[in-house]
Tab-separated table of C-alpha atoms in Angstrom:
chain	number	residue	atom	x	y	z
A	1	MET	CA	17.167	4.922	-15.466
A	2	PHE	CA	13.846	5.426	-13.732
A	3	ALA	CA	13.764	5.531	-9.967
A	4	SER	CA	11.358	3.075	-8.378
A	5	PRO	CA	8.178	4.839	-7.189
A	6	CYS	CA	7.932	2.334	-4.326
A	7	ALA	CA	11.381	2.742	-2.791
A	8	GLY	CA	11.966	5.502	-0.286
A	9	GLN	CA	8.414	6.856	-0.299
A	10	THR	CA	7.060	8.517	2.794
A	11	THR	CA	3.945	7.335	4.613
A	12	ALA	CA	2.119	10.437	3.421
A	13	MET	CA	2.875	9.553	-0.183
A	14	HIS	CA	1.524	6.033	0.387
A	15	LEU	CA	-1.680	7.456	1.848
A	16	GLN	CA	-2.093	9.917	-1.001
A	17	LEU	CA	-1.679	7.216	-3.617
A	18	SER	CA	-4.087	4.863	-1.811
A	19	LYS	CA	-6.728	7.598	-1.530
A	20	ALA	CA	-6.324	8.523	-5.177
A	21	VAL	CA	-6.856	4.937	-6.330
A	22	LEU	CA	-9.822	4.336	-4.015
A	23	GLY	CA	-11.451	7.608	-4.893
A	24	ALA	CA	-11.101	7.213	-8.648
A	25	ALA	CA	-12.147	3.574	-8.832
A	26	LEU	CA	-14.071	2.811	-5.680
A	27	LEU	CA	-11.969	0.123	-4.595
A	28	SER	CA	-9.078	-4.972	-7.513
A	29	SER	CA	1.932	-10.108	-15.941
A	30	ALA	CA	2.423	-11.165	-19.622
A	31	THR	CA	2.742	-14.880	-19.627
A	32	GLY	CA	6.085	-14.630	-21.256
A	33	VAL	CA	9.043	-16.883	-21.657
A	34	SER	CA	9.893	-18.532	-18.369
A	35	GLY	CA	13.144	-17.646	-16.699
A	36	ALA	CA	13.321	-21.018	-14.950
A	37	GLU	CA	16.117	-23.466	-15.593
A	38	GLU	CA	15.549	-25.550	-18.703
A	39	ASN	CA	16.419	-29.122	-19.595
A	40	ILE	CA	19.011	-28.617	-22.361
A	41	ALA	CA	20.140	-31.326	-24.782
A	42	GLN	CA	23.675	-31.282	-26.228
A	43	MET	CA	22.826	-33.600	-29.147
A	44	PRO	CA	19.572	-34.469	-30.991
A	45	GLY	CA	19.399	-37.881	-29.302
A	46	ASP	CA	19.547	-36.202	-25.897
A	47	MET	CA	16.082	-34.759	-26.541
A	48	ILE	CA	14.720	-38.242	-25.757
A	49	ARG	CA	17.363	-39.436	-23.295
A	50	ASN	CA	17.100	-36.296	-21.147
A	51	SER	CA	13.336	-35.902	-21.393
A	52	THR	CA	11.111	-35.623	-18.316
A	53	PHE	CA	7.896	-37.428	-17.391
A	54	ASP	CA	5.434	-36.002	-14.861
A	55	LEU	CA	2.268	-37.421	-13.305
A	56	ASN	CA	-0.573	-35.485	-11.697
A	57	PHE	CA	-3.651	-36.883	-9.961
A	58	ARG	CA	-6.510	-34.675	-8.766
A	59	PRO	CA	-9.384	-36.409	-6.938
A	60	ARG	CA	-12.258	-34.050	-6.078
A	61	TYR	CA	-15.609	-34.156	-4.301
A	62	GLU	CA	-18.115	-31.476	-5.348
A	63	HIS	CA	-21.570	-30.779	-3.913
A	64	VAL	CA	-24.091	-28.294	-5.341
A	65	ARG	CA	-27.394	-27.183	-3.793
A	66	GLU	CA	-29.463	-24.916	-6.029
A	67	VAL	CA	-33.040	-24.212	-4.925
A	68	SER	CA	-34.409	-24.243	-8.492
A	69	PHE	CA	-33.569	-27.977	-8.816
A	70	PRO	CA	-35.405	-30.825	-7.048
A	71	ASN	CA	-32.146	-32.636	-6.195
A	72	HIS	CA	-28.725	-31.715	-4.912
A	73	ALA	CA	-25.785	-32.659	-7.129
A	74	THR	CA	-22.778	-34.625	-5.887
A	75	ALA	CA	-19.772	-35.693	-7.936
A	76	GLY	CA	-16.639	-37.637	-7.144
A	77	THR	CA	-14.128	-37.266	-9.973
A	78	LEU	CA	-10.500	-38.171	-10.535
A	79	ARG	CA	-8.385	-36.416	-13.139
A	80	SER	CA	-5.185	-38.216	-14.104
A	81	ARG	CA	-2.597	-36.395	-16.196
A	82	ALA	CA	0.679	-37.596	-17.732
A	83	THR	CA	3.106	-35.112	-19.312
A	84	TRP	CA	6.190	-35.965	-21.359
A	85	THR	CA	8.575	-33.124	-22.227
A	86	SER	CA	11.678	-33.548	-24.330
A	87	ALA	CA	14.917	-31.797	-23.534
A	88	ARG	CA	15.444	-28.635	-25.581
A	89	TRP	CA	17.982	-29.032	-28.380
A	90	ASP	CA	19.139	-26.138	-30.541
A	91	GLY	CA	16.039	-24.226	-29.397
A	92	TRP	CA	13.522	-27.030	-30.161
A	93	GLU	CA	11.295	-28.822	-27.620
A	94	PHE	CA	8.360	-31.247	-27.914
A	95	LEU	CA	5.615	-31.804	-25.334
A	96	LEU	CA	2.868	-34.437	-25.172
A	97	GLU	CA	0.213	-34.567	-22.454
A	98	GLY	CA	-2.759	-36.873	-21.925
A	99	ASP	CA	-5.720	-36.471	-19.568
A	100	ASN	CA	-8.338	-38.849	-18.204
A	101	VAL	CA	-11.336	-38.086	-15.987
A	102	THR	CA	-12.976	-41.020	-14.207
A	103	TYR	CA	-15.980	-41.003	-11.876
A	104	ILE	CA	-15.303	-42.422	-8.423
A	105	SER	CA	-18.869	-42.005	-7.133
A	106	SER	CA	-22.416	-42.352	-8.455
A	107	GLU	CA	-23.370	-39.976	-11.274
A	108	LYS	CA	-25.839	-37.751	-9.398
A	109	PHE	CA	-25.181	-34.580	-11.374
A	110	ASN	CA	-25.647	-33.046	-14.809
A	111	ASN	CA	-22.272	-33.243	-16.561
A	112	THR	CA	-23.711	-31.275	-19.571
A	113	GLU	CA	-24.008	-34.393	-21.750
A	114	ASN	CA	-25.647	-37.152	-19.666
A	115	GLY	CA	-29.159	-35.661	-19.784
A	116	ARG	CA	-29.615	-35.661	-15.988
A	117	THR	CA	-31.299	-32.260	-15.928
A	118	GLN	CA	-32.989	-32.938	-12.571
A	119	TYR	CA	-29.586	-32.144	-11.016
A	120	PRO	CA	-27.540	-28.923	-11.079
A	121	VAL	CA	-24.585	-28.784	-13.498
A	122	ILE	CA	-21.141	-30.011	-12.516
A	123	ALA	CA	-19.283	-29.558	-15.802
A	124	ASP	CA	-16.832	-32.474	-15.528
A	125	PRO	CA	-17.660	-35.088	-18.197
A	126	GLU	CA	-15.888	-38.447	-18.174
A	127	TYR	CA	-13.306	-38.606	-20.969
A	128	SER	CA	-9.798	-39.392	-22.193
A	129	GLU	CA	-7.984	-37.098	-24.614
A	130	VAL	CA	-4.729	-35.523	-25.692
A	131	ASN	CA	-4.731	-32.346	-23.640
A	132	ARG	CA	-1.584	-30.818	-25.155
A	133	VAL	CA	0.670	-31.701	-28.057
A	134	GLN	CA	3.029	-28.929	-29.072
A	135	LEU	CA	6.323	-28.120	-30.730
A	136	SER	CA	8.181	-25.021	-29.567
A	137	TYR	CA	11.273	-23.134	-30.642
A	138	LYS	CA	13.148	-20.735	-28.361
A	139	HIS	CA	15.692	-18.183	-29.546
A	140	ASN	CA	17.155	-15.851	-26.915
A	141	LYS	CA	14.070	-14.461	-25.119
A	142	ASN	CA	11.669	-15.257	-27.954
A	143	LEU	CA	9.430	-18.328	-27.965
A	144	PHE	CA	7.279	-19.780	-30.755
A	145	THR	CA	4.790	-22.585	-30.080
A	146	LEU	CA	2.678	-24.589	-32.532
A	147	GLY	CA	-0.018	-27.124	-31.643
A	148	ARG	CA	-2.557	-27.799	-28.925
A	149	GLN	CA	-1.366	-25.709	-26.010
A	150	ARG	CA	-2.225	-23.974	-22.755
A	151	ILE	CA	-2.601	-20.182	-23.065
A	152	ASN	CA	-3.107	-17.968	-20.006
A	153	LEU	CA	-2.823	-14.260	-20.740
A	154	ASP	CA	-2.337	-11.832	-17.853
A	155	ASP	CA	-4.726	-12.843	-15.017
A	156	GLN	CA	-6.876	-14.872	-17.468
A	157	ARG	CA	-9.734	-12.336	-17.433
A	158	PHE	CA	-10.060	-12.516	-21.218
A	159	ILE	CA	-7.980	-15.528	-22.335
A	160	GLY	CA	-7.340	-18.514	-20.068
A	161	GLY	CA	-7.295	-22.272	-19.548
A	162	VAL	CA	-10.145	-22.701	-17.007
A	163	GLY	CA	-7.773	-24.866	-14.992
A	164	TRP	CA	-10.263	-25.194	-12.149
A	165	ARG	CA	-12.439	-27.661	-14.048
A	166	GLN	CA	-11.140	-31.202	-14.449
A	167	ASN	CA	-10.969	-30.783	-18.238
A	168	GLU	CA	-8.697	-27.874	-19.116
A	169	GLN	CA	-9.477	-25.455	-21.950
A	170	THR	CA	-6.702	-25.563	-24.551
A	171	TYR	CA	-6.040	-23.881	-27.885
A	172	ASP	CA	-5.050	-25.305	-31.263
A	173	ALA	CA	-2.857	-22.367	-32.145
A	174	LEU	CA	0.342	-20.756	-33.312
A	175	ARG	CA	1.786	-18.452	-30.657
A	176	ALA	CA	4.716	-16.031	-30.700
A	177	GLU	CA	6.143	-14.452	-27.526
A	178	TRP	CA	8.950	-11.993	-28.009
A	179	ALA	CA	10.982	-9.354	-26.164
A	180	PHE	CA	11.986	-6.210	-28.022
A	181	ASP	CA	14.155	-5.247	-25.034
A	182	GLU	CA	14.111	-5.505	-21.241
A	183	ARG	CA	11.044	-3.256	-20.951
A	184	PHE	CA	8.935	-3.964	-24.027
A	185	THR	CA	7.425	-7.410	-24.755
A	186	GLY	CA	4.782	-8.761	-27.096
A	187	ASP	CA	2.531	-11.813	-27.264
A	188	TYR	CA	0.419	-12.861	-30.271
A	189	PHE	CA	-1.459	-16.039	-31.081
A	190	TYR	CA	-3.739	-17.269	-33.827
A	191	SER	CA	-6.113	-20.109	-32.891
A	192	TRP	CA	-8.301	-22.042	-35.299
A	193	ASN	CA	-10.044	-24.124	-32.629
A	194	VAL	CA	-10.702	-23.840	-28.884
A	195	ASN	CA	-11.024	-27.133	-26.962
A	196	ARG	CA	-13.451	-26.286	-24.178
A	197	ILE	CA	-14.028	-27.857	-20.756
A	198	PHE	CA	-16.976	-30.029	-21.867
A	199	GLY	CA	-14.887	-32.988	-23.037
A	200	PRO	CA	-13.969	-34.119	-26.539
A	201	ASP	CA	-17.420	-35.584	-27.307
A	202	GLY	CA	-19.810	-32.990	-25.864
A	203	ALA	CA	-22.084	-30.829	-28.023
A	204	ASP	CA	-20.204	-27.711	-26.864
A	205	ALA	CA	-16.764	-29.352	-26.840
A	206	ASP	CA	-15.155	-27.043	-29.402
A	207	ILE	CA	-15.452	-23.512	-30.714
A	208	GLY	CA	-14.226	-23.190	-34.277
A	209	GLY	CA	-13.351	-20.013	-36.097
A	210	PRO	CA	-10.316	-17.742	-36.109
A	211	VAL	CA	-9.178	-16.152	-32.864
A	212	ASN	CA	-6.523	-13.425	-33.100
A	213	ALA	CA	-5.073	-12.166	-29.840
A	214	LEU	CA	-2.366	-9.536	-29.402
A	215	ARG	CA	-0.997	-8.129	-26.169
A	216	LEU	CA	1.863	-5.671	-25.698
A	217	LYS	CA	3.500	-4.826	-22.359
A	218	TYR	CA	5.731	-1.881	-21.563
A	219	LYS	CA	7.501	-1.358	-18.234
A	220	VAL	CA	7.153	2.397	-17.864
A	221	ARG	CA	9.004	2.323	-14.534
A	222	PRO	CA	10.408	-0.575	-12.502
A	223	ASN	CA	7.086	-1.037	-10.698
A	224	HIS	CA	4.706	0.431	-13.301
A	225	THR	CA	3.520	-1.630	-16.281
A	226	LEU	CA	1.228	-0.555	-19.101
A	227	SER	CA	-0.413	-3.281	-21.212
A	228	GLY	CA	-2.519	-2.980	-24.336
A	229	PHE	CA	-4.555	-5.800	-25.832
A	230	PHE	CA	-6.682	-6.627	-28.872
A	231	TYR	CA	-8.803	-9.793	-29.123
A	232	SER	CA	-10.807	-10.762	-32.221
A	233	LEU	CA	-13.071	-13.808	-31.721
A	234	ASP	CA	-14.750	-14.639	-35.038
A	235	PHE	CA	-16.535	-17.792	-33.887
A	236	HIS	CA	-18.592	-19.771	-36.379
A	237	GLU	CA	-20.621	-22.149	-34.177
A	238	PHE	CA	-21.375	-19.613	-31.420
A	239	ASP	CA	-22.269	-16.519	-33.444
A	240	GLN	CA	-23.540	-14.527	-30.456
A	241	LEU	CA	-20.056	-14.667	-28.898
A	242	ALA	CA	-18.214	-13.296	-31.944
A	243	SER	CA	-16.661	-10.007	-30.859
A	244	VAL	CA	-13.755	-7.589	-31.092
A	245	THR	CA	-12.292	-6.287	-27.823
A	246	ALA	CA	-9.598	-3.633	-27.334
A	247	GLY	CA	-8.325	-2.227	-24.056
A	248	PHE	CA	-5.481	-1.500	-21.666
A	249	LYS	CA	-4.288	-2.249	-18.143
A	250	TRP	CA	-2.148	-0.049	-15.887
A	251	SER	CA	-0.651	-1.924	-12.953
A	252	VAL	CA	1.649	-0.995	-10.066
A	253	ASP	CA	3.334	-3.661	-7.947
A	254	CYS	CA	5.274	-2.397	-4.912
A	255	GLU	CA	6.768	-3.979	-1.828
A	256	THR	CA	3.744	-3.446	0.432
A	257	PHE	CA	0.840	-2.762	-1.944
A	258	ARG	CA	-0.396	-3.234	-5.490
A	259	TRP	CA	-3.131	-1.769	-7.654
A	260	HIS	CA	-4.377	-1.853	-11.193
A	261	LEU	CA	-6.813	-0.077	-13.480
A	262	ARG	CA	-8.208	-1.773	-16.585
A	263	ALA	CA	-10.677	-0.727	-19.287
A	264	ALA	CA	-11.853	-2.158	-22.601
A	265	THR	CA	-14.479	-1.702	-25.281
A	266	GLN	CA	-16.213	-4.485	-27.204
A	267	SER	CA	-18.406	-4.689	-30.309
A	268	ASP	CA	-19.943	-7.390	-32.473
A	269	THR	CA	-18.159	-8.953	-35.448
A	270	GLY	CA	-18.669	-11.694	-38.016
A	271	ARG	CA	-22.111	-13.273	-37.942
A	272	ASN	CA	-23.075	-12.082	-34.470
A	273	PRO	CA	-26.849	-11.423	-34.593
A	274	TYR	CA	-26.558	-8.596	-32.046
A	275	ASP	CA	-25.546	-5.088	-33.069
A	276	TYR	CA	-24.009	-3.855	-29.822
A	277	ARG	CA	-21.212	-1.935	-28.176
A	278	ALA	CA	-20.267	-2.471	-24.529
A	279	GLU	CA	-17.545	-1.434	-22.101
A	280	TYR	CA	-15.495	-3.042	-19.341
A	281	TYR	CA	-13.984	-1.319	-16.282
A	282	ASN	CA	-11.981	-2.829	-13.437
A	283	ALA	CA	-10.075	-1.299	-10.531
A	284	GLU	CA	-8.447	-3.111	-7.616
A	285	PHE	CA	-6.220	-2.111	-4.712
A	286	GLY	CA	-4.511	-4.644	-2.464
A	287	THR	CA	-1.849	-5.009	0.204
A	288	LYS	CA	1.054	-7.458	0.024
A	289	PRO	CA	1.431	-10.286	2.580
A	290	GLU	CA	3.144	-9.183	5.789
A	291	GLN	CA	5.929	-11.237	7.335
A	292	LYS	CA	4.478	-13.310	10.214
A	293	TYR	CA	0.973	-14.392	9.187
A	294	LYS	CA	1.265	-13.334	5.544
A	295	PHE	CA	-1.962	-11.361	5.864
A	296	SER	CA	-3.119	-9.418	2.810
A	297	GLY	CA	-6.328	-7.715	1.740
A	298	PHE	CA	-7.899	-6.265	-1.369
A	299	VAL	CA	-10.909	-4.257	-2.507
A	300	GLY	CA	-12.170	-3.666	-6.033
A	301	THR	CA	-14.950	-3.216	-8.518
A	302	GLU	CA	-15.603	-4.674	-11.975
A	303	TRP	CA	-18.219	-3.438	-14.462
A	304	LEU	CA	-19.350	-5.191	-17.635
A	305	THR	CA	-21.888	-2.954	-19.326
A	306	GLY	CA	-24.950	-4.024	-21.300
A	307	ASP	CA	-27.526	-2.522	-23.618
A	308	ASP	CA	-30.986	-3.583	-24.775
A	309	GLN	CA	-29.540	-6.363	-26.990
A	310	TRP	CA	-26.393	-7.868	-25.531
A	311	ALA	CA	-23.618	-7.275	-22.984
A	312	PHE	CA	-19.836	-7.411	-22.663
A	313	GLN	CA	-18.807	-11.096	-22.795
A	314	THR	CA	-15.537	-12.909	-22.050
A	315	PRO	CA	-16.169	-16.471	-23.343
A	316	LEU	CA	-12.500	-17.544	-23.307
A	317	ALA	CA	-11.735	-16.320	-19.785
A	318	THR	CA	-11.113	-18.485	-16.745
A	319	LEU	CA	-14.497	-17.302	-15.499
A	320	HIS	CA	-14.407	-19.218	-12.197
A	321	LYS	CA	-11.779	-16.756	-10.931
A	322	PHE	CA	-14.121	-13.778	-11.306
A	323	GLN	CA	-17.548	-12.721	-10.024
A	324	GLY	CA	-17.799	-15.499	-7.460
A	325	TYR	CA	-16.999	-19.203	-7.234
A	326	ALA	CA	-20.701	-20.104	-7.486
A	327	ASP	CA	-20.403	-19.359	-11.241
A	328	LYS	CA	-23.707	-17.487	-11.513
A	329	PHE	CA	-22.418	-15.016	-14.118
A	330	LEU	CA	-20.567	-17.173	-16.656
A	331	THR	CA	-22.605	-15.339	-19.293
A	332	THR	CA	-23.020	-11.618	-18.614
A	333	PRO	CA	-26.733	-10.733	-18.237
A	334	VAL	CA	-28.128	-8.486	-20.983
A	335	ASP	CA	-28.340	-5.566	-18.526
A	336	GLY	CA	-24.684	-6.002	-17.612
A	337	ILE	CA	-23.180	-6.417	-14.163
A	338	ARG	CA	-21.404	-4.371	-11.523
A	339	ASP	CA	-19.425	-6.377	-8.999
A	340	TYR	CA	-18.181	-4.688	-5.807
A	341	TYR	CA	-15.884	-7.004	-3.868
A	342	ALA	CA	-13.473	-7.150	-0.943
A	343	GLY	CA	-11.462	-9.910	0.653
A	344	GLY	CA	-8.281	-11.063	2.264
A	345	SER	CA	-6.121	-14.015	3.209
A	346	VAL	CA	-4.016	-15.134	6.180
A	347	VAL	CA	-1.679	-18.074	6.862
A	348	ILE	CA	-2.037	-19.848	10.227
A	349	SER	CA	-0.043	-23.003	11.072
A	350	GLY	CA	0.746	-23.482	7.398
A	351	ILE	CA	-2.903	-23.301	6.317
A	352	LYS	CA	-3.898	-20.424	4.056
A	353	PHE	CA	-7.401	-19.101	4.676
A	354	ALA	CA	-8.999	-16.734	2.155
A	355	ALA	CA	-12.394	-15.033	1.958
A	356	THR	CA	-14.074	-12.783	-0.605
A	357	LEU	CA	-17.421	-10.992	-0.384
A	358	HIS	CA	-19.248	-9.867	-3.554
A	359	LYS	CA	-22.177	-7.483	-4.027
A	360	PHE	CA	-23.740	-7.697	-7.499
A	361	TYR	CA	-25.880	-5.119	-9.314
A	362	SER	CA	-27.103	-4.760	-12.885
A	363	ASP	CA	-25.285	-2.118	-14.923
A	364	ARG	CA	-28.554	-0.828	-16.358
A	365	PHE	CA	-31.265	0.201	-13.874
A	366	SER	CA	-29.005	-0.682	-10.860
A	367	ARG	CA	-31.058	-3.689	-9.771
A	368	GLU	CA	-29.570	-5.734	-6.927
A	369	TYR	CA	-28.722	-9.151	-8.350
A	370	GLY	CA	-27.509	-10.744	-5.117
A	371	ASN	CA	-24.577	-11.327	-2.742
A	372	GLU	CA	-21.932	-14.028	-2.532
A	373	LEU	CA	-19.432	-15.197	0.060
A	374	ASP	CA	-16.459	-17.338	-1.018
A	375	LEU	CA	-14.213	-19.199	1.454
A	376	VAL	CA	-11.053	-21.193	0.652
A	377	ALA	CA	-8.517	-23.126	2.752
A	378	THR	CA	-5.356	-24.642	1.242
A	379	TYR	CA	-2.616	-26.712	2.857
A	380	ALA	CA	0.532	-28.336	1.460
A	381	ILE	CA	0.622	-31.727	3.207
A	382	THR	CA	3.958	-32.556	1.552
A	383	LYS	CA	5.828	-31.022	-1.361
A	384	ASN	CA	3.887	-33.405	-3.618
A	385	ILE	CA	0.420	-33.356	-2.027
A	386	ASP	CA	-1.876	-30.337	-1.676
A	387	LEU	CA	-5.268	-30.198	0.034
A	388	LEU	CA	-7.987	-27.675	-0.819
A	389	ALA	CA	-11.426	-27.017	0.683
A	390	LYS	CA	-13.673	-24.373	-0.874
A	391	TYR	CA	-17.197	-23.087	-0.230
A	392	ALA	CA	-19.373	-20.582	-2.083
A	393	THR	CA	-22.823	-19.347	-1.129
A	394	TYR	CA	-24.878	-17.075	-3.409
A	395	ASP	CA	-27.892	-15.255	-1.943
A	396	ALA	CA	-30.134	-14.261	-4.861
A	397	ASP	CA	-32.219	-11.102	-5.010
A	398	THR	CA	-33.364	-10.390	-8.596
A	399	PHE	CA	-31.009	-12.711	-10.530
A	400	SER	CA	-30.907	-16.529	-10.564
A	401	THR	CA	-31.543	-18.546	-7.379
A	402	ASP	CA	-29.892	-19.276	-4.023
A	403	THR	CA	-26.937	-21.609	-4.506
A	404	ASP	CA	-24.384	-23.324	-2.261
A	405	LYS	CA	-21.311	-25.160	-3.532
A	406	PHE	CA	-18.649	-27.111	-1.664
A	407	TRP	CA	-15.430	-28.728	-2.891
A	408	LEU	CA	-12.836	-30.970	-1.246
A	409	GLN	CA	-9.799	-31.711	-3.390
A	410	PHE	CA	-6.384	-33.340	-3.223
A	411	GLU	CA	-3.650	-32.825	-5.786
A	412	LEU	CA	-0.765	-35.276	-6.072
A	413	LYS	CA	2.231	-34.292	-8.222
A	414	TYR	CA	5.109	-36.608	-9.211
């Protein structure tokens, strides 16, 4: 057995490791089979009798001020979600989930399909749709899922569900998650269609074309994990986003600190009109929450390189989580981007406050794109009701324009 590198270390060893990570990088889990208790059926009929039904309501107010538009955008939206899950019998389980987004204020925003281009974009179209419909089979620690499903790989930097928007991104796919042993796991899916956040009827609602994604994880030591990934996105409707990406992630998660290093390379494939090759680098070091105020901090850098044609793109990522909540870099600029960031969080009287500061530069020519400050406060009013307030302000230099965004959101779960 391997001894944990986090247990019994001296302070000097901690300092040496921290300095090594910071000096090398300059400052940043496979979504596998859940270990939670499952609803098990003893007989086929129990799949229905012992099924569960969940409701989720998420009303949100969003305000956007962008100086390049003559009007501010404001949106009041309500997402309602109903989820029915059968009990699992002999390894089989069925899930059906429906979503609806309704406007609860005047439509003073561009929802990407209403033509109101005098307002900034708030990408929450009004719609009703089947969000997920899937059949899964579980055998020991292996899980196979077929149908429209949620897929969040690792921290969602390359493949995710964009759960922040009112319409979730889902995948029509076949997925296999398996465990070779306690230390080595794999995750592969094939998707023939991606259901994007722009609603079922929008012009950009779907991306067709085969997506093949493979990720392998190996626990080198109890606190050290090495992951390798390969993503092939052979899109047909969005040729410029067709790409092949291969990379790795080395992560360490200890009792008082964590860090990771990640790198990848990307090139064009299929009918992509750009002949390019680009790289991705990410390093982050953070502390774990302490006991009383649960204070933690982090510092990191993320580089997406570019050339004279195109740049490293991550079109299936949960992009709102990265490079600032103002969403100024959903498409990587042709000259690439370097993001230097630092932040922290603290819990006071049950309210969690978090802040992150970003400094953005181009990868080529080192132009200063701008700065961004992100602030978030979350509070669990009851076990079923959560409150969130969030603010982002982007101060432009050579890229885009000054932008302020504010959100106030409740989430009710039953």
